[in-house]
């Protein structure tokens, strides 16, 4: 419940957007059942983070930080990403562990 509330406060200012998953173009394409490049996919759907084809469980969202547990060996399972409301207020901006930035908008 707290995770959903935190994502709600960070990700979606309008109630109409609450049900919509957030993603980059490839992440939204995959969610919508369209052709997508797995290596480029980044999306947030129902407490999960699709990070380049790996489905990770979001374990916590704190001010400016999103933590997730992903499949893989023990050294790479825990992911810590930066998270902030996007400049236009409709989505979020994630800073990935490698320092790259992904803007996630509502998938429509």
mmCIF file of N, CA and C in Angstrom, residues 6-104:
data_model
loop_
_atom_site.group_PDB
_atom_site.id
_atom_site.type_symbol
_atom_site.label_atom_id
_atom_site.label_comp_id
_atom_site.label_asym_id
_atom_site.label_seq_id
_atom_site.Cartn_x
_atom_site.Cartn_y
_atom_site.Cartn_z
ATOM 1 N N UNK A 6 3.341 5.892 -2.745
ATOM 2 C CA UNK A 6 4.551 6.626 -3.115
ATOM 3 C C UNK A 6 4.644 6.785 -4.626
ATOM 4 N N UNK A 7 4.375 5.716 -5.365
ATOM 5 C CA UNK A 7 4.391 5.817 -6.820
ATOM 6 C C UNK A 7 3.308 6.763 -7.297
ATOM 7 N N UNK A 8 2.158 6.714 -6.650
ATOM 8 C CA UNK A 8 1.068 7.604 -6.988
ATOM 9 C C UNK A 8 1.506 9.054 -6.840
ATOM 10 N N UNK A 9 2.116 9.382 -5.730
ATOM 11 C CA UNK A 9 2.538 10.755 -5.478
ATOM 12 C C UNK A 9 3.649 11.182 -6.426
ATOM 13 N N UNK A 10 4.559 10.275 -6.740
ATOM 14 C CA UNK A 10 5.664 10.598 -7.636
ATOM 15 C C UNK A 10 5.250 10.618 -9.094
ATOM 16 N N UNK A 11 4.455 9.650 -9.489
ATOM 17 C CA UNK A 11 4.283 9.391 -10.907
ATOM 18 C C UNK A 11 3.094 10.073 -11.554
ATOM 19 N N UNK A 12 2.010 10.265 -10.852
ATOM 20 C CA UNK A 12 0.785 10.660 -11.537
ATOM 21 C C UNK A 12 0.025 11.733 -10.786
ATOM 22 N N UNK A 13 0.062 12.944 -11.281
ATOM 23 C CA UNK A 13 -0.684 13.991 -10.604
ATOM 24 C C UNK A 13 -2.185 13.909 -10.816
ATOM 25 N N UNK A 14 -2.630 13.316 -11.900
ATOM 26 C CA UNK A 14 -4.068 13.257 -12.184
ATOM 27 C C UNK A 14 -4.593 11.860 -11.923
ATOM 28 N N UNK A 15 -5.764 11.778 -11.328
ATOM 29 C CA UNK A 15 -6.353 10.477 -10.993
ATOM 30 C C UNK A 15 -6.572 9.614 -12.231
ATOM 31 N N UNK A 16 -6.826 10.230 -13.373
ATOM 32 C CA UNK A 16 -7.067 9.469 -14.600
ATOM 33 C C UNK A 16 -5.832 8.695 -15.034
ATOM 34 N N UNK A 17 -4.655 9.142 -14.627
ATOM 35 C CA UNK A 17 -3.418 8.496 -15.040
ATOM 36 C C UNK A 17 -2.999 7.372 -14.108
ATOM 37 N N UNK A 18 -3.679 7.202 -12.994
ATOM 38 C CA UNK A 18 -3.234 6.244 -11.994
ATOM 39 C C UNK A 18 -3.210 4.815 -12.511
ATOM 40 N N UNK A 19 -4.146 4.453 -13.364
ATOM 41 C CA UNK A 19 -4.214 3.083 -13.856
ATOM 42 C C UNK A 19 -3.226 2.833 -14.982
ATOM 43 N N UNK A 20 -2.699 3.870 -15.578
ATOM 44 C CA UNK A 20 -1.817 3.712 -16.725
ATOM 45 C C UNK A 20 -0.403 3.343 -16.289
ATOM 46 N N UNK A 21 0.163 2.320 -16.918
ATOM 47 C CA UNK A 21 1.570 2.030 -16.675
ATOM 48 C C UNK A 21 2.422 3.139 -17.270
ATOM 49 N N UNK A 22 3.642 3.249 -16.793
ATOM 50 C CA UNK A 22 4.588 4.246 -17.292
ATOM 51 C C UNK A 22 5.699 3.534 -18.042
ATOM 52 N N UNK A 23 6.172 4.119 -19.126
ATOM 53 C CA UNK A 23 7.260 3.496 -19.852
ATOM 54 C C UNK A 23 7.921 4.430 -20.844
ATOM 55 N N UNK A 24 9.113 4.009 -21.302
ATOM 56 C CA UNK A 24 9.738 4.689 -22.424
ATOM 57 C C UNK A 24 9.065 4.126 -23.681
ATOM 58 N N UNK A 25 9.393 4.596 -24.882
ATOM 59 C CA UNK A 25 8.692 4.107 -26.078
ATOM 60 C C UNK A 25 8.722 2.580 -26.232
ATOM 61 N N UNK A 26 9.874 1.931 -26.020
ATOM 62 C CA UNK A 26 9.935 0.471 -26.144
ATOM 63 C C UNK A 26 9.207 -0.217 -24.998
ATOM 64 N N UNK A 27 9.269 0.348 -23.786
ATOM 65 C CA UNK A 27 8.549 -0.233 -22.657
ATOM 66 C C UNK A 27 7.050 -0.195 -22.868
ATOM 67 N N UNK A 28 6.541 0.935 -23.359
ATOM 68 C CA UNK A 28 5.107 1.041 -23.635
ATOM 69 C C UNK A 28 4.707 0.130 -24.784
ATOM 70 N N UNK A 29 5.542 0.034 -25.809
ATOM 71 C CA UNK A 29 5.220 -0.849 -26.936
ATOM 72 C C UNK A 29 5.059 -2.284 -26.452
ATOM 73 N N UNK A 30 5.964 -2.753 -25.604
ATOM 74 C CA UNK A 30 5.882 -4.135 -25.091
ATOM 75 C C UNK A 30 4.608 -4.318 -24.278
ATOM 76 N N UNK A 31 4.285 -3.345 -23.427
ATOM 77 C CA UNK A 31 3.083 -3.428 -22.599
ATOM 78 C C UNK A 31 1.826 -3.498 -23.470
ATOM 79 N N UNK A 32 1.841 -2.759 -24.566
ATOM 80 C CA UNK A 32 0.682 -2.712 -25.462
ATOM 81 C C UNK A 32 0.675 -3.853 -26.473
ATOM 82 N N UNK A 33 1.637 -4.788 -26.356
ATOM 83 C CA UNK A 33 1.667 -5.954 -27.230
ATOM 84 C C UNK A 33 2.240 -5.678 -28.602
ATOM 85 N N UNK A 34 2.994 -4.598 -28.734
ATOM 86 C CA UNK A 34 3.585 -4.240 -30.014
ATOM 87 C C UNK A 34 5.055 -4.653 -30.050
ATOM 88 N N UNK A 35 5.662 -4.550 -31.200
ATOM 89 C CA UNK A 35 7.083 -4.863 -31.397
ATOM 90 C C UNK A 35 7.934 -3.886 -30.580
ATOM 91 N N UNK A 36 8.940 -4.414 -29.869
ATOM 92 C CA UNK A 36 9.814 -3.579 -29.054
ATOM 93 C C UNK A 36 11.202 -4.202 -29.000
ATOM 94 N N UNK A 37 12.188 -3.364 -28.755
ATOM 95 C CA UNK A 37 13.560 -3.831 -28.578
ATOM 96 C C UNK A 37 13.789 -4.063 -27.096
ATOM 97 N N UNK A 38 13.948 -5.338 -26.709
ATOM 98 C CA UNK A 38 14.044 -5.712 -25.300
ATOM 99 C C UNK A 38 15.164 -4.959 -24.574
ATOM 100 N N UNK A 39 16.296 -4.749 -25.231
ATOM 101 C CA UNK A 39 17.430 -4.076 -24.583
ATOM 102 C C UNK A 39 17.128 -2.634 -24.213
ATOM 103 N N UNK A 40 16.099 -2.046 -24.833
ATOM 104 C CA UNK A 40 15.755 -0.647 -24.581
ATOM 105 C C UNK A 40 14.547 -0.470 -23.670
ATOM 106 N N UNK A 41 13.853 -1.568 -23.334
ATOM 107 C CA UNK A 41 12.611 -1.471 -22.564
ATOM 108 C C UNK A 41 12.842 -1.022 -21.130
ATOM 109 N N UNK A 42 12.088 -0.010 -20.712
ATOM 110 C CA UNK A 42 12.028 0.391 -19.311
ATOM 111 C C UNK A 42 10.577 0.792 -19.052
ATOM 112 N N UNK A 43 9.952 0.174 -18.055
ATOM 113 C CA UNK A 43 8.551 0.474 -17.740
ATOM 114 C C UNK A 43 8.265 0.144 -16.285
ATOM 115 N N UNK A 44 7.264 0.811 -15.736
ATOM 116 C CA UNK A 44 6.763 0.523 -14.394
ATOM 117 C C UNK A 44 5.303 0.109 -14.545
ATOM 118 N N UNK A 45 4.983 -1.114 -14.072
ATOM 119 C CA UNK A 45 3.628 -1.650 -14.165
ATOM 120 C C UNK A 45 3.304 -2.360 -12.862
ATOM 121 N N UNK A 46 2.284 -1.920 -12.163
ATOM 122 C CA UNK A 46 1.738 -2.621 -10.992
ATOM 123 C C UNK A 46 2.808 -3.135 -10.029
ATOM 124 N N UNK A 47 3.682 -2.249 -9.578
ATOM 125 C CA UNK A 47 4.682 -2.630 -8.585
ATOM 126 C C UNK A 47 5.879 -3.369 -9.135
ATOM 127 N N UNK A 48 6.002 -3.424 -10.451
ATOM 128 C CA UNK A 48 7.135 -4.083 -11.086
ATOM 129 C C UNK A 48 7.840 -3.123 -12.032
ATOM 130 N N UNK A 49 9.129 -3.341 -12.189
ATOM 131 C CA UNK A 49 9.955 -2.558 -13.090
ATOM 132 C C UNK A 49 10.449 -3.484 -14.190
ATOM 133 N N UNK A 50 10.121 -3.170 -15.431
ATOM 134 C CA UNK A 50 10.667 -3.907 -16.564
ATOM 135 C C UNK A 50 11.927 -3.154 -16.966
ATOM 136 N N UNK A 51 13.064 -3.751 -16.687
ATOM 137 C CA UNK A 51 14.348 -3.093 -16.918
ATOM 138 C C UNK A 51 15.124 -3.897 -17.948
ATOM 139 N N UNK A 52 15.027 -3.461 -19.196
ATOM 140 C CA UNK A 52 15.757 -4.091 -20.304
ATOM 141 C C UNK A 52 15.430 -5.570 -20.408
ATOM 142 N N UNK A 53 14.157 -5.904 -20.294
ATOM 143 C CA UNK A 53 13.697 -7.279 -20.449
ATOM 144 C C UNK A 53 13.619 -8.077 -19.160
ATOM 145 N N UNK A 54 14.249 -7.610 -18.096
ATOM 146 C CA UNK A 54 14.167 -8.294 -16.798
ATOM 147 C C UNK A 54 12.999 -7.713 -16.013
ATOM 148 N N UNK A 55 12.164 -8.583 -15.467
ATOM 149 C CA UNK A 55 11.034 -8.133 -14.645
ATOM 150 C C UNK A 55 11.492 -8.116 -13.189
ATOM 151 N N UNK A 56 11.549 -6.926 -12.619
ATOM 152 C CA UNK A 56 12.040 -6.725 -11.258
ATOM 153 C C UNK A 56 10.873 -6.331 -10.358
ATOM 154 N N UNK A 57 10.916 -6.764 -9.113
ATOM 155 C CA UNK A 57 9.908 -6.365 -8.144
ATOM 156 C C UNK A 57 10.381 -5.094 -7.456
ATOM 157 N N UNK A 58 9.541 -4.066 -7.459
ATOM 158 C CA UNK A 58 9.878 -2.836 -6.750
ATOM 159 C C UNK A 58 9.711 -3.113 -5.266
ATOM 160 N N UNK A 59 10.775 -2.908 -4.499
ATOM 161 C CA UNK A 59 10.745 -3.220 -3.077
ATOM 162 C C UNK A 59 10.570 -1.989 -2.205
ATOM 163 N N UNK A 60 10.928 -0.818 -2.711
ATOM 164 C CA UNK A 60 10.772 0.404 -1.922
ATOM 165 C C UNK A 60 10.888 1.623 -2.824
ATOM 166 N N UNK A 61 10.181 2.672 -2.451
ATOM 167 C CA UNK A 61 10.329 3.974 -3.085
ATOM 168 C C UNK A 61 10.475 4.976 -1.958
ATOM 169 N N UNK A 62 11.614 5.642 -1.943
ATOM 170 C CA UNK A 62 11.863 6.681 -0.958
ATOM 171 C C UNK A 62 12.114 7.966 -1.723
ATOM 172 N N UNK A 63 12.236 9.070 -1.050
ATOM 173 C CA UNK A 63 12.454 10.344 -1.711
ATOM 174 C C UNK A 63 13.645 10.246 -2.651
ATOM 175 N N UNK A 64 13.370 10.323 -3.945
ATOM 176 C CA UNK A 64 14.413 10.323 -4.950
ATOM 177 C C UNK A 64 15.035 8.978 -5.264
ATOM 178 N N UNK A 65 14.548 7.886 -4.673
ATOM 179 C CA UNK A 65 15.158 6.571 -4.875
ATOM 180 C C UNK A 65 14.098 5.495 -5.066
ATOM 181 N N UNK A 66 14.322 4.627 -6.055
ATOM 182 C CA UNK A 66 13.487 3.454 -6.271
ATOM 183 C C UNK A 66 14.403 2.245 -6.135
ATOM 184 N N UNK A 67 14.010 1.280 -5.310
ATOM 185 C CA UNK A 67 14.791 0.062 -5.121
ATOM 186 C C UNK A 67 13.994 -1.117 -5.656
ATOM 187 N N UNK A 68 14.694 -2.018 -6.348
ATOM 188 C CA UNK A 68 14.035 -3.175 -6.949
ATOM 189 C C UNK A 68 14.932 -4.400 -6.823
ATOM 190 N N UNK A 69 14.300 -5.573 -6.815
ATOM 191 C CA UNK A 69 15.014 -6.846 -6.828
ATOM 192 C C UNK A 69 14.748 -7.492 -8.175
ATOM 193 N N UNK A 70 15.829 -7.806 -8.887
ATOM 194 C CA UNK A 70 15.749 -8.342 -10.237
ATOM 195 C C UNK A 70 16.268 -9.775 -10.265
ATOM 196 N N UNK A 71 15.930 -10.530 -11.321
ATOM 197 C CA UNK A 71 16.503 -11.867 -11.450
ATOM 198 C C UNK A 71 18.006 -11.769 -11.708
ATOM 199 N N UNK A 72 18.726 -12.801 -11.322
ATOM 200 C CA UNK A 72 20.165 -12.826 -11.570
ATOM 201 C C UNK A 72 20.921 -13.293 -10.350
ATOM 202 N N UNK A 73 22.244 -13.202 -10.441
ATOM 203 C CA UNK A 73 23.062 -13.653 -9.313
ATOM 204 C C UNK A 73 22.981 -12.655 -8.163
ATOM 205 N N UNK A 74 23.435 -13.074 -7.007
ATOM 206 C CA UNK A 74 23.307 -12.286 -5.771
ATOM 207 C C UNK A 74 23.918 -10.895 -5.895
ATOM 208 N N UNK A 75 25.000 -10.767 -6.648
ATOM 209 C CA UNK A 75 25.674 -9.472 -6.765
ATOM 210 C C UNK A 75 24.895 -8.464 -7.611
ATOM 211 N N UNK A 76 24.033 -8.938 -8.501
ATOM 212 C CA UNK A 76 23.330 -8.019 -9.396
ATOM 213 C C UNK A 76 21.829 -7.937 -9.141
ATOM 214 N N UNK A 77 21.322 -8.639 -8.144
ATOM 215 C CA UNK A 77 19.876 -8.678 -7.901
ATOM 216 C C UNK A 77 19.305 -7.351 -7.420
ATOM 217 N N UNK A 78 19.980 -6.688 -6.512
ATOM 218 C CA UNK A 78 19.475 -5.437 -5.941
ATOM 219 C C UNK A 78 19.831 -4.272 -6.856
ATOM 220 N N UNK A 79 18.818 -3.526 -7.265
ATOM 221 C CA UNK A 79 19.011 -2.361 -8.124
ATOM 222 C C UNK A 79 18.527 -1.119 -7.383
ATOM 223 N N UNK A 80 19.306 -0.060 -7.441
ATOM 224 C CA UNK A 80 18.924 1.222 -6.854
ATOM 225 C C UNK A 80 18.946 2.250 -7.978
ATOM 226 N N UNK A 81 17.806 2.891 -8.187
ATOM 227 C CA UNK A 81 17.661 3.861 -9.255
ATOM 228 C C UNK A 81 17.200 5.194 -8.667
ATOM 229 N N UNK A 82 17.556 6.259 -9.316
ATOM 230 C CA UNK A 82 17.018 7.562 -8.948
ATOM 231 C C UNK A 82 15.650 7.719 -9.586
ATOM 232 N N UNK A 83 14.741 8.399 -8.914
ATOM 233 C CA UNK A 83 13.408 8.634 -9.468
ATOM 234 C C UNK A 83 12.964 10.044 -9.108
ATOM 235 N N UNK A 84 12.368 10.722 -10.085
ATOM 236 C CA UNK A 84 11.850 12.076 -9.871
ATOM 237 C C UNK A 84 10.668 12.280 -10.807
ATOM 238 N N UNK A 85 9.799 13.181 -10.448
ATOM 239 C CA UNK A 85 8.680 13.530 -11.325
ATOM 240 C C UNK A 85 9.267 14.130 -12.605
ATOM 241 N N UNK A 86 8.694 13.782 -13.742
ATOM 242 C CA UNK A 86 9.180 14.318 -15.013
ATOM 243 C C UNK A 86 8.914 15.817 -15.086
ATOM 244 N N UNK A 87 9.626 16.484 -15.968
ATOM 245 C CA UNK A 87 9.516 17.941 -16.088
ATOM 246 C C UNK A 87 8.092 18.387 -16.393
ATOM 247 N N UNK A 88 7.356 17.608 -17.191
ATOM 248 C CA UNK A 88 5.979 17.998 -17.533
ATOM 249 C C UNK A 88 4.961 17.525 -16.509
ATOM 250 N N UNK A 89 5.399 16.764 -15.496
ATOM 251 C CA UNK A 89 4.521 16.332 -14.415
ATOM 252 C C UNK A 89 3.645 15.138 -14.719
ATOM 253 N N UNK A 90 3.761 14.536 -15.900
ATOM 254 C CA UNK A 90 2.885 13.433 -16.259
ATOM 255 C C UNK A 90 3.482 12.058 -15.999
ATOM 256 N N UNK A 91 4.777 11.975 -15.803
ATOM 257 C CA UNK A 91 5.446 10.686 -15.616
ATOM 258 C C UNK A 91 6.582 10.816 -14.632
ATOM 259 N N UNK A 92 7.592 9.975 -14.812
ATOM 260 C CA UNK A 92 8.773 10.021 -13.957
ATOM 261 C C UNK A 92 10.032 9.944 -14.808
ATOM 262 N N UNK A 93 11.122 10.388 -14.229
ATOM 263 C CA UNK A 93 12.434 10.243 -14.824
ATOM 264 C C UNK A 93 13.219 9.312 -13.925
ATOM 265 N N UNK A 94 13.746 8.229 -14.504
ATOM 266 C CA UNK A 94 14.563 7.274 -13.758
ATOM 267 C C UNK A 94 16.023 7.469 -14.132
ATOM 268 N N UNK A 95 16.885 7.441 -13.131
ATOM 269 C CA UNK A 95 18.319 7.398 -13.365
ATOM 270 C C UNK A 95 18.751 5.972 -13.079
ATOM 271 N N UNK A 96 19.207 5.272 -14.117
ATOM 272 C CA UNK A 96 19.576 3.870 -14.007
ATOM 273 C C UNK A 96 20.936 3.715 -13.331
ATOM 274 N N UNK A 97 21.245 2.513 -12.839
ATOM 275 C CA UNK A 97 22.520 2.303 -12.139
ATOM 276 C C UNK A 97 23.753 2.687 -12.955
ATOM 277 N N UNK A 98 23.671 2.616 -14.290
ATOM 278 C CA UNK A 98 24.826 2.988 -15.126
ATOM 279 C C UNK A 98 24.909 4.491 -15.369
ATOM 280 N N UNK A 99 23.958 5.263 -14.797
ATOM 281 C CA UNK A 99 23.960 6.713 -14.932
ATOM 282 C C UNK A 99 23.101 7.237 -16.067
ATOM 283 N N UNK A 100 22.607 6.349 -16.923
ATOM 284 C CA UNK A 100 21.741 6.805 -18.006
ATOM 285 C C UNK A 100 20.375 7.207 -17.446
ATOM 286 N N UNK A 101 19.672 8.034 -18.187
ATOM 287 C CA UNK A 101 18.387 8.571 -17.740
ATOM 288 C C UNK A 101 17.299 8.122 -18.706
ATOM 289 N N UNK A 102 16.178 7.678 -18.150
ATOM 290 C CA UNK A 102 15.012 7.262 -18.935
ATOM 291 C C UNK A 102 13.795 8.066 -18.482
ATOM 292 N N UNK A 103 13.125 8.694 -19.425
ATOM 293 C CA UNK A 103 11.873 9.389 -19.144
ATOM 294 C C UNK A 103 10.729 8.422 -19.404
ATOM 295 N N UNK A 104 9.910 8.189 -18.388
ATOM 296 C CA UNK A 104 8.772 7.276 -18.508
ATOM 297 C C UNK A 104 7.489 8.082 -18.481
#
